[in-house]
Amino acid sequence: MSRIAKNSIKIPTDTICKFENSVFFAKGKLGEMSMIVNSLFNVNLKDGEIHVLPKNEKDKSNPIWGTTRALVSNVVIGVTEGFSKTLELNGTGYRASISGSKLKLQLGYSHDVNFEVPKEVKVECPKQNIIKLSGSNKEILGDVAANIRSFRKPEPFKGKGIKYVNEFIFRKEGKKK
């Protein structure tokens, strides 16, 4: 039985939520989002709280219950606060800049890497080696951050590459003579 799924989700004051035909809608100050809820579960809205409940008693042990509750919670948080991720470039000559909707990365290759950023994600470069991503959809935001990181993953010997700000890179000792 899921412990996360039993918890309710509080609806913020400036957010409007509704559930009909197994589709959950949420509208807040950062926009509106919808998601299709698994057919095994119902979403009850009452007293400013959201409860994800299984239709049958046997589905209380189904792990999808907790996942569904977490996805509904991410939609509510996304339209009210939004999500953000910060990437850091480590390496000599590594820099990032924005031109329009393209992120231009100089990562030590013989060419620049141009990455087309989706319209759901906002990108900022406060410094040459910092990339700040923000958006309301957690899934798309994480995918964009992972794609940018994949251009030059951090390597364990010198620590060069693109890493998340809160990520720790295990360092290895080099060859010995």
PDB file of C-alpha atoms in Angstrom:
ATOM      1  CA  MET A   1       0.000   0.000   0.000  1.00  0.00           C
ATOM      2  CA  SER A   2       1.465   3.327  -1.048  1.00  0.00           C
ATOM      3  CA  ARG A   3       2.259   5.929   1.588  1.00  0.00           C
ATOM      4  CA  ILE A   4       2.718   8.755  -0.899  1.00  0.00           C
ATOM      5  CA  ALA A   5      -0.593   8.104  -2.629  1.00  0.00           C
ATOM      6  CA  LYS A   6      -2.586   8.417   0.595  1.00  0.00           C
ATOM      7  CA  ASN A   7      -1.420  12.001   1.079  1.00  0.00           C
ATOM      8  CA  SER A   8      -3.572  14.800  -0.257  1.00  0.00           C
ATOM      9  CA  ILE A   9      -2.373  17.629  -2.487  1.00  0.00           C
ATOM     10  CA  LYS A  10      -3.239  21.148  -1.350  1.00  0.00           C
ATOM     11  CA  ILE A  11      -4.618  23.410  -4.087  1.00  0.00           C
ATOM     12  CA  PRO A  12      -3.060  26.914  -3.932  1.00  0.00           C
ATOM     13  CA  THR A  13      -5.463  29.853  -3.799  1.00  0.00           C
ATOM     14  CA  ASP A  14      -4.840  31.158  -7.323  1.00  0.00           C
ATOM     15  CA  THR A  15      -5.118  27.734  -9.009  1.00  0.00           C
ATOM     16  CA  ILE A  16      -8.196  26.225 -10.657  1.00  0.00           C
ATOM     17  CA  CYS A  17      -8.345  22.414 -10.944  1.00  0.00           C
ATOM     18  CA  LYS A  18     -10.933  20.090 -12.447  1.00  0.00           C
ATOM     19  CA  PHE A  19     -11.212  16.398 -13.318  1.00  0.00           C
ATOM     20  CA  GLU A  20     -13.513  14.989 -15.990  1.00  0.00           C
ATOM     21  CA  ASN A  21     -13.393  12.008 -18.377  1.00  0.00           C
ATOM     22  CA  SER A  22     -10.147  10.758 -16.757  1.00  0.00           C
ATOM     23  CA  VAL A  23      -8.339  14.004 -17.667  1.00  0.00           C
ATOM     24  CA  PHE A  24      -6.986  16.305 -14.931  1.00  0.00           C
ATOM     25  CA  PHE A  25      -6.810  20.054 -15.735  1.00  0.00           C
ATOM     26  CA  ALA A  26      -4.958  22.697 -13.733  1.00  0.00           C
ATOM     27  CA  LYS A  27      -4.758  26.420 -14.463  1.00  0.00           C
ATOM     28  CA  GLY A  28      -2.488  28.796 -12.560  1.00  0.00           C
ATOM     29  CA  LYS A  29      -0.414  31.931 -12.929  1.00  0.00           C
ATOM     30  CA  LEU A  30       2.215  30.158 -15.100  1.00  0.00           C
ATOM     31  CA  GLY A  31      -0.302  28.714 -17.569  1.00  0.00           C
ATOM     32  CA  GLU A  32      -2.454  25.657 -17.821  1.00  0.00           C
ATOM     33  CA  MET A  33      -1.656  21.958 -18.080  1.00  0.00           C
ATOM     34  CA  SER A  34      -3.585  18.743 -18.432  1.00  0.00           C
ATOM     35  CA  MET A  35      -2.739  15.093 -17.987  1.00  0.00           C
ATOM     36  CA  ILE A  36      -4.515  11.829 -18.639  1.00  0.00           C
ATOM     37  CA  VAL A  37      -5.031   9.939 -15.381  1.00  0.00           C
ATOM     38  CA  ASN A  38      -4.775   6.145 -15.367  1.00  0.00           C
ATOM     39  CA  SER A  39      -8.226   4.538 -15.735  1.00  0.00           C
ATOM     40  CA  LEU A  40      -7.785   2.621 -12.452  1.00  0.00           C
ATOM     41  CA  PHE A  41      -7.928   5.836 -10.386  1.00  0.00           C
ATOM     42  CA  ASN A  42     -10.270   8.745  -9.653  1.00  0.00           C
ATOM     43  CA  VAL A  43      -9.271  12.272  -8.664  1.00  0.00           C
ATOM     44  CA  ASN A  44     -11.504  13.852  -6.004  1.00  0.00           C
ATOM     45  CA  LEU A  45     -11.456  17.621  -5.513  1.00  0.00           C
ATOM     46  CA  LYS A  46     -12.932  18.883  -2.246  1.00  0.00           C
ATOM     47  CA  ASP A  47     -12.153  21.447   0.464  1.00  0.00           C
ATOM     48  CA  GLY A  48      -9.137  22.825  -1.411  1.00  0.00           C
ATOM     49  CA  GLU A  49      -7.451  19.410  -1.570  1.00  0.00           C
ATOM     50  CA  ILE A  50      -6.910  16.766  -4.233  1.00  0.00           C
ATOM     51  CA  HIS A  51      -7.170  13.065  -3.392  1.00  0.00           C
ATOM     52  CA  VAL A  52      -6.145  10.342  -5.864  1.00  0.00           C
ATOM     53  CA  LEU A  53      -8.187   7.242  -5.009  1.00  0.00           C
ATOM     54  CA  PRO A  54      -8.339   3.800  -6.637  1.00  0.00           C
ATOM     55  CA  LYS A  55     -11.670   2.695  -8.124  1.00  0.00           C
ATOM     56  CA  ASN A  56     -11.289  -0.877  -6.797  1.00  0.00           C
ATOM     57  CA  GLU A  57     -10.012  -1.984  -3.396  1.00  0.00           C
ATOM     58  CA  LYS A  58      -7.496  -4.383  -5.009  1.00  0.00           C
ATOM     59  CA  ASP A  59      -5.680  -1.464  -6.703  1.00  0.00           C
ATOM     60  CA  LYS A  60      -4.545  -0.075  -3.340  1.00  0.00           C
ATOM     61  CA  SER A  61      -1.432  -2.254  -3.643  1.00  0.00           C
ATOM     62  CA  ASN A  62      -0.756  -1.163  -7.228  1.00  0.00           C
ATOM     63  CA  PRO A  63       2.440   0.957  -7.425  1.00  0.00           C
ATOM     64  CA  ILE A  64       0.895   3.110 -10.173  1.00  0.00           C
ATOM     65  CA  TRP A  65      -1.253   4.730  -7.457  1.00  0.00           C
ATOM     66  CA  GLY A  66       1.729   6.605  -5.975  1.00  0.00           C
ATOM     67  CA  THR A  67       3.057   7.482  -9.419  1.00  0.00           C
ATOM     68  CA  THR A  68      -0.311   8.904 -10.479  1.00  0.00           C
ATOM     69  CA  ARG A  69      -0.490  11.019  -7.324  1.00  0.00           C
ATOM     70  CA  ALA A  70       3.048  12.335  -7.915  1.00  0.00           C
ATOM     71  CA  LEU A  71       2.240  13.234 -11.542  1.00  0.00           C
ATOM     72  CA  VAL A  72      -0.908  15.126 -10.483  1.00  0.00           C
ATOM     73  CA  SER A  73       1.159  16.937  -7.840  1.00  0.00           C
ATOM     74  CA  ASN A  74       3.771  17.892 -10.470  1.00  0.00           C
ATOM     75  CA  VAL A  75       1.043  19.402 -12.663  1.00  0.00           C
ATOM     76  CA  VAL A  76      -0.262  21.520  -9.756  1.00  0.00           C
ATOM     77  CA  ILE A  77       3.237  22.667  -8.740  1.00  0.00           C
ATOM     78  CA  GLY A  78       4.143  23.346 -12.380  1.00  0.00           C
ATOM     79  CA  VAL A  79       1.284  25.797 -12.995  1.00  0.00           C
ATOM     80  CA  THR A  80       1.811  27.637  -9.685  1.00  0.00           C
ATOM     81  CA  GLU A  81       5.572  27.742  -8.984  1.00  0.00           C
ATOM     82  CA  GLY A  82       7.264  26.044 -11.928  1.00  0.00           C
ATOM     83  CA  PHE A  83      10.437  23.984 -11.933  1.00  0.00           C
ATOM     84  CA  SER A  84      14.063  24.938 -12.571  1.00  0.00           C
ATOM     85  CA  LYS A  85      17.389  23.226 -13.157  1.00  0.00           C
ATOM     86  CA  THR A  86      20.836  24.777 -13.303  1.00  0.00           C
ATOM     87  CA  LEU A  87      23.724  23.379 -15.335  1.00  0.00           C
ATOM     88  CA  GLU A  88      27.370  24.302 -14.895  1.00  0.00           C
ATOM     89  CA  LEU A  89      30.095  24.081 -17.558  1.00  0.00           C
ATOM     90  CA  ASN A  90      33.546  23.117 -16.252  1.00  0.00           C
ATOM     91  CA  GLY A  91      36.520  23.235 -18.579  1.00  0.00           C
ATOM     92  CA  THR A  92      38.905  25.605 -20.291  1.00  0.00           C
ATOM     93  CA  GLY A  93      37.104  27.566 -22.997  1.00  0.00           C
ATOM     94  CA  TYR A  94      33.703  26.034 -22.245  1.00  0.00           C
ATOM     95  CA  ARG A  95      30.982  28.661 -22.560  1.00  0.00           C
ATOM     96  CA  ALA A  96      27.326  29.032 -23.361  1.00  0.00           C
ATOM     97  CA  SER A  97      25.301  31.841 -24.911  1.00  0.00           C
ATOM     98  CA  ILE A  98      21.738  32.337 -26.142  1.00  0.00           C
ATOM     99  CA  SER A  99      20.709  33.711 -29.519  1.00  0.00           C
ATOM    100  CA  GLY A 100      16.948  33.657 -30.024  1.00  0.00           C
ATOM    101  CA  SER A 101      15.676  30.184 -29.219  1.00  0.00           C
ATOM    102  CA  LYS A 102      19.063  28.537 -29.815  1.00  0.00           C
ATOM    103  CA  LEU A 103      21.579  27.728 -27.126  1.00  0.00           C
ATOM    104  CA  LYS A 104      25.129  28.013 -28.485  1.00  0.00           C
ATOM    105  CA  LEU A 105      27.643  25.835 -26.630  1.00  0.00           C
ATOM    106  CA  GLN A 106      31.415  25.905 -27.028  1.00  0.00           C
ATOM    107  CA  LEU A 107      32.595  22.633 -25.507  1.00  0.00           C
ATOM    108  CA  GLY A 108      36.109  22.082 -26.816  1.00  0.00           C
ATOM    109  CA  TYR A 109      35.008  20.529 -30.092  1.00  0.00           C
ATOM    110  CA  SER A 110      36.192  21.861 -33.469  1.00  0.00           C
ATOM    111  CA  HIS A 111      32.659  23.247 -33.952  1.00  0.00           C
ATOM    112  CA  ASP A 112      30.021  24.973 -31.835  1.00  0.00           C
ATOM    113  CA  VAL A 113      27.030  22.951 -30.685  1.00  0.00           C
ATOM    114  CA  ASN A 114      23.704  24.666 -31.449  1.00  0.00           C
ATOM    115  CA  PHE A 115      20.789  23.323 -29.425  1.00  0.00           C
ATOM    116  CA  GLU A 116      17.210  24.274 -30.305  1.00  0.00           C
ATOM    117  CA  VAL A 117      15.378  24.912 -27.027  1.00  0.00           C
ATOM    118  CA  PRO A 118      11.670  23.960 -26.939  1.00  0.00           C
ATOM    119  CA  LYS A 119       9.212  26.806 -26.431  1.00  0.00           C
ATOM    120  CA  GLU A 120       8.018  25.344 -23.082  1.00  0.00           C
ATOM    121  CA  VAL A 121      11.451  25.914 -21.513  1.00  0.00           C
ATOM    122  CA  LYS A 122      13.027  29.288 -20.719  1.00  0.00           C
ATOM    123  CA  VAL A 123      16.827  29.485 -20.822  1.00  0.00           C
ATOM    124  CA  GLU A 124      19.095  32.061 -19.175  1.00  0.00           C
ATOM    125  CA  CYS A 125      22.867  32.366 -19.109  1.00  0.00           C
ATOM    126  CA  PRO A 126      23.745  34.715 -16.210  1.00  0.00           C
ATOM    127  CA  LYS A 127      27.438  33.789 -16.624  1.00  0.00           C
ATOM    128  CA  GLN A 128      29.307  32.144 -19.482  1.00  0.00           C
ATOM    129  CA  ASN A 129      29.555  28.851 -17.621  1.00  0.00           C
ATOM    130  CA  ILE A 130      26.035  28.717 -16.050  1.00  0.00           C
ATOM    131  CA  ILE A 131      22.825  27.658 -17.824  1.00  0.00           C
ATOM    132  CA  LYS A 132      19.525  28.169 -15.969  1.00  0.00           C
ATOM    133  CA  LEU A 133      16.506  26.276 -17.300  1.00  0.00           C
ATOM    134  CA  SER A 134      12.964  26.882 -16.067  1.00  0.00           C
ATOM    135  CA  GLY A 135       9.513  25.718 -17.105  1.00  0.00           C
ATOM    136  CA  SER A 136       6.180  24.424 -15.903  1.00  0.00           C
ATOM    137  CA  ASN A 137       6.447  20.864 -17.256  1.00  0.00           C
ATOM    138  CA  LYS A 138       8.885  18.834 -15.149  1.00  0.00           C
ATOM    139  CA  GLU A 139       9.216  16.050 -17.727  1.00  0.00           C
ATOM    140  CA  ILE A 140      10.177  18.325 -20.637  1.00  0.00           C
ATOM    141  CA  LEU A 141      12.513  20.365 -18.405  1.00  0.00           C
ATOM    142  CA  GLY A 142      14.393  17.258 -17.251  1.00  0.00           C
ATOM    143  CA  ASP A 143      14.626  15.968 -20.808  1.00  0.00           C
ATOM    144  CA  VAL A 144      16.100  19.250 -22.092  1.00  0.00           C
ATOM    145  CA  ALA A 145      18.609  19.362 -19.214  1.00  0.00           C
ATOM    146  CA  ALA A 146      19.659  15.753 -19.891  1.00  0.00           C
ATOM    147  CA  ASN A 147      20.054  16.460 -23.626  1.00  0.00           C
ATOM    148  CA  ILE A 148      22.268  19.494 -22.954  1.00  0.00           C
ATOM    149  CA  ARG A 149      24.328  17.493 -20.442  1.00  0.00           C
ATOM    150  CA  SER A 150      24.790  14.658 -22.966  1.00  0.00           C
ATOM    151  CA  PHE A 151      26.857  16.890 -25.294  1.00  0.00           C
ATOM    152  CA  ARG A 152      29.785  16.673 -22.861  1.00  0.00           C
ATOM    153  CA  LYS A 153      29.232  14.525 -19.770  1.00  0.00           C
ATOM    154  CA  PRO A 154      31.568  15.212 -16.848  1.00  0.00           C
ATOM    155  CA  GLU A 155      34.605  12.968 -16.863  1.00  0.00           C
ATOM    156  CA  PRO A 156      36.079  11.594 -13.619  1.00  0.00           C
ATOM    157  CA  PHE A 157      39.750  12.526 -14.057  1.00  0.00           C
ATOM    158  CA  LYS A 158      39.705  16.316 -14.526  1.00  0.00           C
ATOM    159  CA  GLY A 159      36.006  16.978 -13.879  1.00  0.00           C
ATOM    160  CA  LYS A 160      35.526  18.687 -17.236  1.00  0.00           C
ATOM    161  CA  GLY A 161      32.085  18.680 -18.822  1.00  0.00           C
ATOM    162  CA  ILE A 162      28.505  19.800 -18.181  1.00  0.00           C
ATOM    163  CA  LYS A 163      27.091  18.916 -14.778  1.00  0.00           C
ATOM    164  CA  TYR A 164      24.102  19.821 -12.638  1.00  0.00           C
ATOM    165  CA  VAL A 165      24.960  22.393  -9.959  1.00  0.00           C
ATOM    166  CA  ASN A 166      24.130  20.066  -7.064  1.00  0.00           C
ATOM    167  CA  GLU A 167      25.800  17.019  -8.690  1.00  0.00           C
ATOM    168  CA  PHE A 168      28.978  15.539  -7.210  1.00  0.00           C
ATOM    169  CA  ILE A 169      31.522  14.048  -9.634  1.00  0.00           C
ATOM    170  CA  PHE A 170      33.568  11.184  -8.195  1.00  0.00           C
ATOM    171  CA  ARG A 171      37.176  11.944  -9.034  1.00  0.00           C
ATOM    172  CA  LYS A 172      39.669   9.232  -9.966  1.00  0.00           C
ATOM    173  CA  GLU A 173      43.394   9.271  -9.485  1.00  0.00           C
ATOM    174  CA  GLY A 174      45.439   9.330 -12.673  1.00  0.00           C
ATOM    175  CA  LYS A 175      48.107   6.905 -13.860  1.00  0.00           C
ATOM    176  CA  LYS A 176      51.137   6.352 -11.671  1.00  0.00           C
ATOM    177  CA  LYS A 177      54.697   6.026 -12.918  1.00  0.00           C
TER     178      LYS A 177
END
